[in-house]
Coordinates of C-alpha atoms and ligand atoms in Angstrom, one line a residue:
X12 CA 0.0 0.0 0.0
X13 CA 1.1 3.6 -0.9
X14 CA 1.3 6.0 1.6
X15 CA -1.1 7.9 0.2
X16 CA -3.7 4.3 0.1
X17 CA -2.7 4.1 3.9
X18 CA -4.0 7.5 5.0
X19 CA -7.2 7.2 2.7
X20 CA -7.9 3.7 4.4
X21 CA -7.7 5.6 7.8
X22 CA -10.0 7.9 6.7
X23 CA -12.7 5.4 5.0
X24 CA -12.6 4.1 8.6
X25 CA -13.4 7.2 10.5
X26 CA -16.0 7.7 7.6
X27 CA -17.5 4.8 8.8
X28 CA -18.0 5.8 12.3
X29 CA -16.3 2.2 14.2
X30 CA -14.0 4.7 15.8
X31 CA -16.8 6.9 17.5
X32 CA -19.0 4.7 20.4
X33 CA -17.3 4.5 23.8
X34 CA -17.1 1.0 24.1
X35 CA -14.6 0.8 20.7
X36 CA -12.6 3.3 22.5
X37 CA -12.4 1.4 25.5
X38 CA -11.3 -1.4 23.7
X39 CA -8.7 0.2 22.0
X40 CA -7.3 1.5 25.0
X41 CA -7.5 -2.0 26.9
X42 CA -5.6 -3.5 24.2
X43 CA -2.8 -1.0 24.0
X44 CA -2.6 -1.5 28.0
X45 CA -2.3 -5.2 27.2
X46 CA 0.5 -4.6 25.0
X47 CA 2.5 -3.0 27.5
X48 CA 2.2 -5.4 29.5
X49 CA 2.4 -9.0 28.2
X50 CA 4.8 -7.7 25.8
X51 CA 6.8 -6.0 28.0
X52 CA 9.9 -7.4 27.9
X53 CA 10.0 -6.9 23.5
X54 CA 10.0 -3.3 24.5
X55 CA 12.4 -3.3 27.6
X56 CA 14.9 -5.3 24.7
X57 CA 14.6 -2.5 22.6
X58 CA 14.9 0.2 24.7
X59 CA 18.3 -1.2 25.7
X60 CA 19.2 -1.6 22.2
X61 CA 18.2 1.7 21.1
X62 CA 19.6 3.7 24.3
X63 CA 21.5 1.3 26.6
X64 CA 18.1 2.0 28.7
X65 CA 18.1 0.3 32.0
X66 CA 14.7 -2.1 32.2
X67 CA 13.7 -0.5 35.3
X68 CA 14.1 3.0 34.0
X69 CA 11.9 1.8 30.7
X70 CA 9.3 0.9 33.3
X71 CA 9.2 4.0 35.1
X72 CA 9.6 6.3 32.1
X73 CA 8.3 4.4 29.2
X74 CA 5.9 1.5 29.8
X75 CA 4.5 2.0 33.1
X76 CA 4.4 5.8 32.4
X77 CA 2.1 4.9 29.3
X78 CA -0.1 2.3 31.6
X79 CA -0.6 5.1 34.3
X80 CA -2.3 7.4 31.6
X81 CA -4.5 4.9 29.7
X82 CA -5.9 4.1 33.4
X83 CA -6.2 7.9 34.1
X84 CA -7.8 8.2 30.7
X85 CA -10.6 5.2 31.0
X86 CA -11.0 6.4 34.8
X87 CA -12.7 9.9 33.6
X88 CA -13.3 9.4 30.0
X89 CA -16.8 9.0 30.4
X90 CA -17.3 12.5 32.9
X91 CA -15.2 14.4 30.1
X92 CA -17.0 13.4 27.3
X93 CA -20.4 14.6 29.0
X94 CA -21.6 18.0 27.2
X95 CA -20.9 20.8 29.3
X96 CA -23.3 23.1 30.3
X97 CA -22.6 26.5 29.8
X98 CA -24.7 29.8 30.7
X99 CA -27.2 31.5 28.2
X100 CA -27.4 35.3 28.6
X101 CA -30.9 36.3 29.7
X102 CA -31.5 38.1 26.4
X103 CA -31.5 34.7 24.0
X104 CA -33.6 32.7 27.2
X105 CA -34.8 30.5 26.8
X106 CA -32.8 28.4 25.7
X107 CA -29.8 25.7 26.2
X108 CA -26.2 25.6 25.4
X109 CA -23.8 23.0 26.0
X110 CA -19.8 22.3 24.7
X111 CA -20.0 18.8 22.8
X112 CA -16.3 17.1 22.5
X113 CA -16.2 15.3 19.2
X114 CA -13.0 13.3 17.3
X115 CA -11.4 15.1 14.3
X116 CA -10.8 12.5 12.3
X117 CA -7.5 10.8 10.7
X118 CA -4.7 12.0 13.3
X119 CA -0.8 11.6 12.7
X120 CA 1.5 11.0 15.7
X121 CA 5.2 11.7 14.7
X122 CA 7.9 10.9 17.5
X123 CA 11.0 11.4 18.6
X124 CA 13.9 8.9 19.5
X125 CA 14.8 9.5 23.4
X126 CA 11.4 8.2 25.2
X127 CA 10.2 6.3 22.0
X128 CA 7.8 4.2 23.6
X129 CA 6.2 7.0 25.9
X130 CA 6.6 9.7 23.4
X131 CA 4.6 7.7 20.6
X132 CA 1.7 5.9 22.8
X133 CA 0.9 8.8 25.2
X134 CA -0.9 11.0 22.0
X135 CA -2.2 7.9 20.9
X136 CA -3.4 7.0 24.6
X137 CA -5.6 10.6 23.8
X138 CA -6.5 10.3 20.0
X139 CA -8.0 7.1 20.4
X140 CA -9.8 8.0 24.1
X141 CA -11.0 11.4 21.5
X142 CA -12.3 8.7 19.2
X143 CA -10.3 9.4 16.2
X144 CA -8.4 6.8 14.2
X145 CA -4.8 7.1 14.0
X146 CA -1.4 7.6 11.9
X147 CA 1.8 6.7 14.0
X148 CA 5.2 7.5 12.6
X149 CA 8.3 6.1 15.2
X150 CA 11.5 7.4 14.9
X151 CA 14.2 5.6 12.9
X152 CA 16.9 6.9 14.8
X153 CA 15.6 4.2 17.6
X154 CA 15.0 1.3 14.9
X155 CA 14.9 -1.7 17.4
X156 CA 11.9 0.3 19.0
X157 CA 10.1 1.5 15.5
X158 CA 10.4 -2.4 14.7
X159 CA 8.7 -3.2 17.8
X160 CA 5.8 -1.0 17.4
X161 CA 5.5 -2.0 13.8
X162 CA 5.3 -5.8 14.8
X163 CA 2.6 -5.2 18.0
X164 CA 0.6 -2.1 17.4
X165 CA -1.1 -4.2 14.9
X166 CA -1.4 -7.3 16.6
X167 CA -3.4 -5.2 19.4
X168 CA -5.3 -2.5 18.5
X169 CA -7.8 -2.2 15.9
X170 CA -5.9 -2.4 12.1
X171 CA -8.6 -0.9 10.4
X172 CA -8.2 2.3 12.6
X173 CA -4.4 2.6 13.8
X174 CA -1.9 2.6 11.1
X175 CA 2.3 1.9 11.5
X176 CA 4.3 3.7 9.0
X177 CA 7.8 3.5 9.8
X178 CA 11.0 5.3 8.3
X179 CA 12.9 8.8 8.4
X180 CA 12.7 12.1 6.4
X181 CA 11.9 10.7 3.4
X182 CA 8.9 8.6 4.3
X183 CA 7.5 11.3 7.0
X184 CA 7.9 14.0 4.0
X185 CA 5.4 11.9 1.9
X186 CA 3.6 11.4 4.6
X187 CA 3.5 15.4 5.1
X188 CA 1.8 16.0 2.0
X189 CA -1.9 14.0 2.8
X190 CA -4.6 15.6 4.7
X191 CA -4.6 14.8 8.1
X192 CA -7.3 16.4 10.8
X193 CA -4.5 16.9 12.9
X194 CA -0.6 16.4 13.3
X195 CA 0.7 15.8 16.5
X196 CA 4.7 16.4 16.2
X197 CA 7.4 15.8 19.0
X198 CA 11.0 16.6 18.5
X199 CA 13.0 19.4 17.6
X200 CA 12.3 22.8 16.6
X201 CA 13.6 23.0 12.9
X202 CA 11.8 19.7 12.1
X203 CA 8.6 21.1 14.2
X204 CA 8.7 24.4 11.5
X205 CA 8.7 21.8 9.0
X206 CA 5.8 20.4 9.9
X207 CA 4.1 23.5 10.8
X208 CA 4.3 24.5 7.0
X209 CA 3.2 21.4 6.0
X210 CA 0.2 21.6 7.8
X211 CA -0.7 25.0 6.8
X212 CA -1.5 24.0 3.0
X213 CA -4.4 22.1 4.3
X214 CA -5.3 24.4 7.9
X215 CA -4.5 21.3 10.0
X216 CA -4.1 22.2 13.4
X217 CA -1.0 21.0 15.1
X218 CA 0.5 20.5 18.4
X219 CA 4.0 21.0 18.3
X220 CA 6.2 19.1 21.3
X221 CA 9.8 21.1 21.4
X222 CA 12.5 21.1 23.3
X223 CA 15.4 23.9 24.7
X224 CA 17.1 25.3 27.2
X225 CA 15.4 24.2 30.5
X226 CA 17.1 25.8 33.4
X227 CA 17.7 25.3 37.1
X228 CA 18.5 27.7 40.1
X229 CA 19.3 27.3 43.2
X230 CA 19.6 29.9 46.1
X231 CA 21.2 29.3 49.6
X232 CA 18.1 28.5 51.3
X233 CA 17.7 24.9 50.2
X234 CA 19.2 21.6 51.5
X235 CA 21.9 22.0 48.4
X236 CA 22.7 17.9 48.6
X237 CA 18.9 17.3 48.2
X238 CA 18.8 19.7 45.5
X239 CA 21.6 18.0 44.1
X240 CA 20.3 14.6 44.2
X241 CA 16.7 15.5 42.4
X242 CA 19.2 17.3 39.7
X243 CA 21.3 15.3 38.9
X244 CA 18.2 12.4 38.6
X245 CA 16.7 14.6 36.4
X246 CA 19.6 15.1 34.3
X247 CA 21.1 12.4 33.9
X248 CA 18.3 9.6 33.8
X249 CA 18.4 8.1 29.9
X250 CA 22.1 10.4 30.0
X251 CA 20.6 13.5 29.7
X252 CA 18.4 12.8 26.4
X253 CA 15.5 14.2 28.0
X254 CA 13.4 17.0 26.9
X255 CA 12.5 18.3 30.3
X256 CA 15.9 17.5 31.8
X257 CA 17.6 20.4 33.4
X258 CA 19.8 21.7 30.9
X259 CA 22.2 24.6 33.2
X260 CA 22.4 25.8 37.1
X261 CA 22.0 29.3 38.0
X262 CA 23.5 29.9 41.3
X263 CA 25.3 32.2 43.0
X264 CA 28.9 31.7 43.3
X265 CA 29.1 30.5 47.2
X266 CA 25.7 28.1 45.7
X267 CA 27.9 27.2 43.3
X268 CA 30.7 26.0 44.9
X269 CA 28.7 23.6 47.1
X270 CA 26.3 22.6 44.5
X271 CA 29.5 21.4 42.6
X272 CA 30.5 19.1 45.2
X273 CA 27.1 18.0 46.1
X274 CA 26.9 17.1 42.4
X275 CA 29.8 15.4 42.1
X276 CA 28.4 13.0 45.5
X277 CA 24.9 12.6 43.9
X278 CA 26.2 11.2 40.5
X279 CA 28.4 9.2 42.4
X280 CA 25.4 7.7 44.5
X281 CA 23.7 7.3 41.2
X282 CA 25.8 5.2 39.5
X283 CA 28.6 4.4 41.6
X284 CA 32.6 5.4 40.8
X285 CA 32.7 4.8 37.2
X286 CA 29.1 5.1 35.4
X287 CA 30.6 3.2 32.4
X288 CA 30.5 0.3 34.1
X289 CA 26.8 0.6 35.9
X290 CA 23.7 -1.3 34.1
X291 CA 21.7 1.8 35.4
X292 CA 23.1 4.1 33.1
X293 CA 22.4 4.9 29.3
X294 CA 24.0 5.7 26.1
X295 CA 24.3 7.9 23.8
X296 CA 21.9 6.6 20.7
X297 CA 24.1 7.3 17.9
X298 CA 27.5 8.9 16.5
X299 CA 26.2 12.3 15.3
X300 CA 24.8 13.0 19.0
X301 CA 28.2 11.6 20.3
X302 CA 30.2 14.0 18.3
X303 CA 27.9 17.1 18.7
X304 CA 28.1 16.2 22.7
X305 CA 32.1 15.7 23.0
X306 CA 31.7 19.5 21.0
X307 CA 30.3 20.8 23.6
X308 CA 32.7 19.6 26.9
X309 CA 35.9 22.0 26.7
X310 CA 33.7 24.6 28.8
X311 CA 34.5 26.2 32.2
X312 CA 35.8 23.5 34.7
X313 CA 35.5 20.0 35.1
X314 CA 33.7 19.1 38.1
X315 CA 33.1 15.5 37.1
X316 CA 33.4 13.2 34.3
X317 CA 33.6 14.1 30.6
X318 CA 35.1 11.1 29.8
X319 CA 33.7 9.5 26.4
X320 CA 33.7 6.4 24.4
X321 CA 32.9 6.8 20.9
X322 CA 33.1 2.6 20.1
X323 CA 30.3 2.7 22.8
X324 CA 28.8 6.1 23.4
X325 CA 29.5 6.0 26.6
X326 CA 29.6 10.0 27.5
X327 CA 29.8 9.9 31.7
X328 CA 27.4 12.4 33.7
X329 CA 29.7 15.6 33.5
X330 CA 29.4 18.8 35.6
X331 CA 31.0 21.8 34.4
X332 CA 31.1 24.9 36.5
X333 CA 32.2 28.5 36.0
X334 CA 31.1 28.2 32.4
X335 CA 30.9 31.3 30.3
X336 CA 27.1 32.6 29.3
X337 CA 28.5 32.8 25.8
X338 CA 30.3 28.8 26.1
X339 CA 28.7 27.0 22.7
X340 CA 27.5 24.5 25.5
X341 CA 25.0 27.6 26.3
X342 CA 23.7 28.5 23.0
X343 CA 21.8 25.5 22.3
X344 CA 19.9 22.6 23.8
X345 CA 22.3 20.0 25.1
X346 CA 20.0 17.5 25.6
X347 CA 23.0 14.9 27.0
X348 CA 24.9 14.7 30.3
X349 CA 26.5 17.9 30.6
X350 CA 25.4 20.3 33.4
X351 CA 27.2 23.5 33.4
X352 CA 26.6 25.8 36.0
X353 CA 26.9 29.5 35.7
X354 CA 27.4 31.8 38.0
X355 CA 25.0 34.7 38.8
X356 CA 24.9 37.7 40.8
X357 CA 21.7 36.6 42.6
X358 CA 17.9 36.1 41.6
X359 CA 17.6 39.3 39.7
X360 CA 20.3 38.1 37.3
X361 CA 19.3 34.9 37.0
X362 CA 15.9 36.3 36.0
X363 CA 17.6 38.0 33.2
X364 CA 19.2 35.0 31.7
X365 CA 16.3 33.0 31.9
X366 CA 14.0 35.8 30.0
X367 CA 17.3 36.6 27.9
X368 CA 17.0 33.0 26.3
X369 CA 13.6 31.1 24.4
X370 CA 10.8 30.3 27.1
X371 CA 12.0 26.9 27.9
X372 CA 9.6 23.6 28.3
X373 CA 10.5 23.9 31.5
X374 CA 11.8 25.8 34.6
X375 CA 13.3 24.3 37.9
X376 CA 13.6 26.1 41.3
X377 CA 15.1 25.3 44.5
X378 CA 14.1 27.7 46.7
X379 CA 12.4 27.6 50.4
X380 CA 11.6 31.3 49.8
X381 CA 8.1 31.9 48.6
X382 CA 9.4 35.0 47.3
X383 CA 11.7 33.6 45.1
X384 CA 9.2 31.3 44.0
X385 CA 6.3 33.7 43.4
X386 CA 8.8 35.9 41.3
X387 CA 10.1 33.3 39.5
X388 CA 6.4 32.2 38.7
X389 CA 5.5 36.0 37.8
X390 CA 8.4 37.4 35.7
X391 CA 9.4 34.3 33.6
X392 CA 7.6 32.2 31.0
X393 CA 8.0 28.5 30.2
X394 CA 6.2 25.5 29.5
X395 CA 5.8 24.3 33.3
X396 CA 7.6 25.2 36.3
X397 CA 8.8 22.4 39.0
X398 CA 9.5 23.8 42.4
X399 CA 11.4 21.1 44.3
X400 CA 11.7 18.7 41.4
X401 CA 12.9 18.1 37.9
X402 CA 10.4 16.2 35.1
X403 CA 8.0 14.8 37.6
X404 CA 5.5 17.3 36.4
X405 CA 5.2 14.9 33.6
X406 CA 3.3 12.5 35.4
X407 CA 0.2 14.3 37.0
X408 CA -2.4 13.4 34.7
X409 CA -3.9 16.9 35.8
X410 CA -1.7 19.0 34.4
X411 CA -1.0 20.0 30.6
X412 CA 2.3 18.8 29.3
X413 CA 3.6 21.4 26.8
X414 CA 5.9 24.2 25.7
X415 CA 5.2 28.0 24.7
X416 CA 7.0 30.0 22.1
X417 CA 10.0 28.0 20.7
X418 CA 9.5 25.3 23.3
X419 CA 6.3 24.3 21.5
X420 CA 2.3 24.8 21.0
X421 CA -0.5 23.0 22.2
X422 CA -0.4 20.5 25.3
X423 CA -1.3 17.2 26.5
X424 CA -1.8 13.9 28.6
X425 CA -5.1 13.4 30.6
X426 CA -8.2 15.9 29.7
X427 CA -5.8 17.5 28.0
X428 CA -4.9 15.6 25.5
X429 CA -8.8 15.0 25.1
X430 CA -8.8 18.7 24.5
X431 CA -6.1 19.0 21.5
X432 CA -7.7 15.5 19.8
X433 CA -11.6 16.5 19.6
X434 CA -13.3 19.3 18.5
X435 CA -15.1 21.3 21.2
X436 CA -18.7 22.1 19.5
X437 CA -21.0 24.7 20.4
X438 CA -24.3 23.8 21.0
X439 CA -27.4 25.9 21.4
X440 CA -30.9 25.0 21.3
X441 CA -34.4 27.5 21.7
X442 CA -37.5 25.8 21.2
X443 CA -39.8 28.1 18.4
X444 CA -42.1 28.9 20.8
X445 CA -42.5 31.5 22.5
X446 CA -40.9 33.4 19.7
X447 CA -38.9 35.8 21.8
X448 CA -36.2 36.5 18.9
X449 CA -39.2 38.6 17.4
X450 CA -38.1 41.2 19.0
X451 CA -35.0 41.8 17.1
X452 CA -36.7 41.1 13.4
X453 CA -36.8 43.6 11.3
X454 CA -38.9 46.0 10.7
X455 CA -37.1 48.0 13.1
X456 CA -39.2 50.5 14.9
X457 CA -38.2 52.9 17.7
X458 CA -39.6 50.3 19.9
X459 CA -37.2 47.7 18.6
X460 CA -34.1 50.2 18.8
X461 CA -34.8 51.2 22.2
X462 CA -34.9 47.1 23.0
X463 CA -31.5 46.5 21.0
X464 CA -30.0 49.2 23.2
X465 CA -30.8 47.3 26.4
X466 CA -30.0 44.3 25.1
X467 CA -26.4 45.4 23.9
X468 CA -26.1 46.4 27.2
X469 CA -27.3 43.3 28.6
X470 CA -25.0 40.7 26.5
X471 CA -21.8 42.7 26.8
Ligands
NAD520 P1 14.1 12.8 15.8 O1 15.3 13.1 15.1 O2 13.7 11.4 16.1 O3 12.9 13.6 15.0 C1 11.6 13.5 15.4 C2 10.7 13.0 14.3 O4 10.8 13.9 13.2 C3 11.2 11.7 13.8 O5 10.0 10.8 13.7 C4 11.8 12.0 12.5 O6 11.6 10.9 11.5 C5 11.1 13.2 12.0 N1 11.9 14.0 11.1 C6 13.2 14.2 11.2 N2 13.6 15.1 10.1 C7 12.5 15.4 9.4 C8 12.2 16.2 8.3 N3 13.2 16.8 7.6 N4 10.9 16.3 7.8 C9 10.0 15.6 8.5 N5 10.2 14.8 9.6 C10 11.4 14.7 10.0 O7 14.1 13.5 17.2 P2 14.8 14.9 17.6 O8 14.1 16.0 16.9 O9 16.2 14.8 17.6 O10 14.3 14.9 19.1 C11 15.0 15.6 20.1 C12 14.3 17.0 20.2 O11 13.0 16.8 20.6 C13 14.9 17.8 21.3 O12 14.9 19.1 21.0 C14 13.9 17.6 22.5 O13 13.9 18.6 23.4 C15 12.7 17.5 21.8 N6 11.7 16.7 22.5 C16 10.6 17.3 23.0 C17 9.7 16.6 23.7 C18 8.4 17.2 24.3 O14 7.6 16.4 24.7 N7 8.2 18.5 24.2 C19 10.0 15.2 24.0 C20 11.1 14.7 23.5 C21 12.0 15.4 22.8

């Protein structure tokens, strides 16, 4: 089948409606739960293929993290598909108006190659729950994954409605040019402008998943080994290819100096003397990343690490500190195992280099000052802010999951994602009797102007 056959089979699908009543749904997302789990250990392989990802890590991150949205999903998927009653201004009573969620049709999922599992099955987790069918494109850069998801997603959910196409630029540029109802795009920035313009042709709405600078800071009112610890987890869990992984430290100099040693402790505690050696660990997935990370390590001063293996793309959790604000290691996303930390004046500064930069996905603050905090919250912008904790935001069903400006458009997981796959419809209904609207029908008389007057006032 063409690609072009593929999508138009999709679409006679949704045409026919299978995808719409709740129990289909259901059953989709039973099945993709069943998936994770009896065929577990087919992903957990490739995971460690693709990334050298530990199995427990896959659970937490990947597989489990996938389970614990599909139960969040069926647990309220019947409450937020209910219409929503909304308010009718006295003026147009009576009458009823509600919000009606509906699919939007043939949906394409496009992801990335660090979280391959999560980052691929969480937007389907919501386009199916929205009752659409569904387009998944894995990335080839993690091929033992892509193959995975080619062989199972098949074998589990519903053929006729969810689609594998698998392959790199060439096949997702084909796959660019159909008409989708909505693209749903994870990964990096240039690629997400690609898509964008793709979409326009046809008006297809997209959500666009990005990634960046996502800093840290740290004033002198924390526990700074704590603050450490939750770091350098954050950081340097699936060795630093993480989208919301703290990319730099703020801190003030004396901050600084501690942080560097409590760093040094945590990554120890982490993954013992030599990280090469511990199963916990990852890899870098391929030689282009390698090379672009070894780039970026002659920065400041070592604190730790920046040793490398090229044979194995091994690159060990590295701390740099006193690192220039102009270093290359600052002017792009590092998304690897390099935290530099750079020294600020105090919060006022750090302010500045955080607004000085894109609005990052995300923003990290160790602080037991509520001041801090509430300026922090008030005079920067980003995608989410964790007080206390790196990434974990990612896994409160309740919350959107999303960037703003270059970091991305659009958000999901839980209601949310309900929210980006459906269309919310506006629905009003006014019985024809008693005919109150005659009021506004012309002729208009002085009678009738007088009325309009009032009622101007009375919907504004
Ligand atoms: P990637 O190289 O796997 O690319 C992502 C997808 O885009 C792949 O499916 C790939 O085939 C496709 N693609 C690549 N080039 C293309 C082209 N020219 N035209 C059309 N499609 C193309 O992954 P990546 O972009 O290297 O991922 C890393 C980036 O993603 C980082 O910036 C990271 O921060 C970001 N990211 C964001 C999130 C998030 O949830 N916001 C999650 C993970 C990663």
């Amino acid at each position: 089948m063409t690609l072009a056959q593929t999508v138009e089979a999709l679409r006679r699908t949704y045409d026919s409606g299978i995808t719409k009543p709740l129990p289909w749904r259901f059953a989709q997302l039973a099945a993709l739960r069943r998936m994770l789990t009896e065929r577990s250990a087919e992903f957990e392989d490739a995971l460690l293929a693709d990334l050298g990802k530990n199995p427990t890590e896959s659970q937490i991150a990947e597989l489990g993290f996938v389970v614990g949205e599909i139960d969040h999903v069926v647990r309220h998927l019947r409450r937020w598909l209910r219409p929503r009653r909304v308010s009718v201004p006295g003026a147009l009573l009576p009458a009823r108006a509600s919000v009606v969620r509906e699919p939007l049709g043939v949906v394409l999922v496009i992801a990335p190659w660090n979280y391959p599992v999560q980052l691929l099955l969480a937007p389907v987790v919501g386009a199916l729950a929205a009752g659409n069918a569904v387009l998944v494109k894995p990335s080839e850069l993690a091929p033992a994954t892509s193959a995975v998801m080619a062989r199972l997603i098949p074998e589990y959910l519903d053929p006729r409605a969810v689609s594998v196409v698998e392959g790199g630029v060439e096949e997702t540029t084909e796959l660019l040019e159909q008409r989708f109802d909505h693209i749903f795009y994870t990964g990096n920035g240039r690629v997400g402008r690609i898509v964008a313009a793709a979409a326009v042709k046809n008006l297809t709405p997209v959500t666009l998943e990005l990634g960046g600078k996502s800093p840290v800071y740290v004033d002198d009112s924390v526990d700074v080994d704590a603050a450490a610890q939750r770091i350098a987890w954050g950081k340097f869990m699936n060795a630093g290819q993480t989208c919301v992984a703290p990319d730099y430290i703020l801190a003030t100099a004396a901050v600084a100096e501690r942080l560097a040693g409590a760093l040094e402790r945590a990554v120890r505690a982490l993954y013992g003397d030599d990280p090469a050696t511990s199963p916990d660990y990852g890899r870098i997935v391929n030689d282009h990343q390698f090379d672009r990370l070894s780039g970026l390590l002659d920065a400041g001063t070592t604190v730790t690490g920046a040793t490398a293996d090229r044979a194995s793309h091994y690159l060990a959790p590295t701390v740099l500190r006193d690192v220039p604000r102009d270093a290359p290691v600052m002017r792009e996303e590092i998304f690897g195992p390099i935290l530099p930390i750079v020294t600020v004046s105090g919060l006022d500064d750090a302010i500045s280099v955080i607004n000085g930069g894109d609005k990052p996905l995300a923003l990290y603050v160790f602080s037991d000052s509520a001041r801090v905090r509430r300026r922090i919250l008030t005079e920067t912008s980003s995608g989410a802010v964790g007080f206390g904790v790196p990434a974990a935001h990612l896994a409160v069903g309740g919350l959107p999951f999303g960037g703003v400006g270059d970091s991305g458009s659009g958000a999901y997981h839980g209601e949310n994602s309900l929210r980006t796959f459906s269309h919310e419809k506006a629905v009003l209904t006014k019985s024809l009797k008693p005919d109150t609207m005659k009021l506004i029908y012309p002729p208009y008389t002085e009678a009738k102007d007088k009325f309009a007057r009032g009622l101007l006032r009375k919907l504004g």
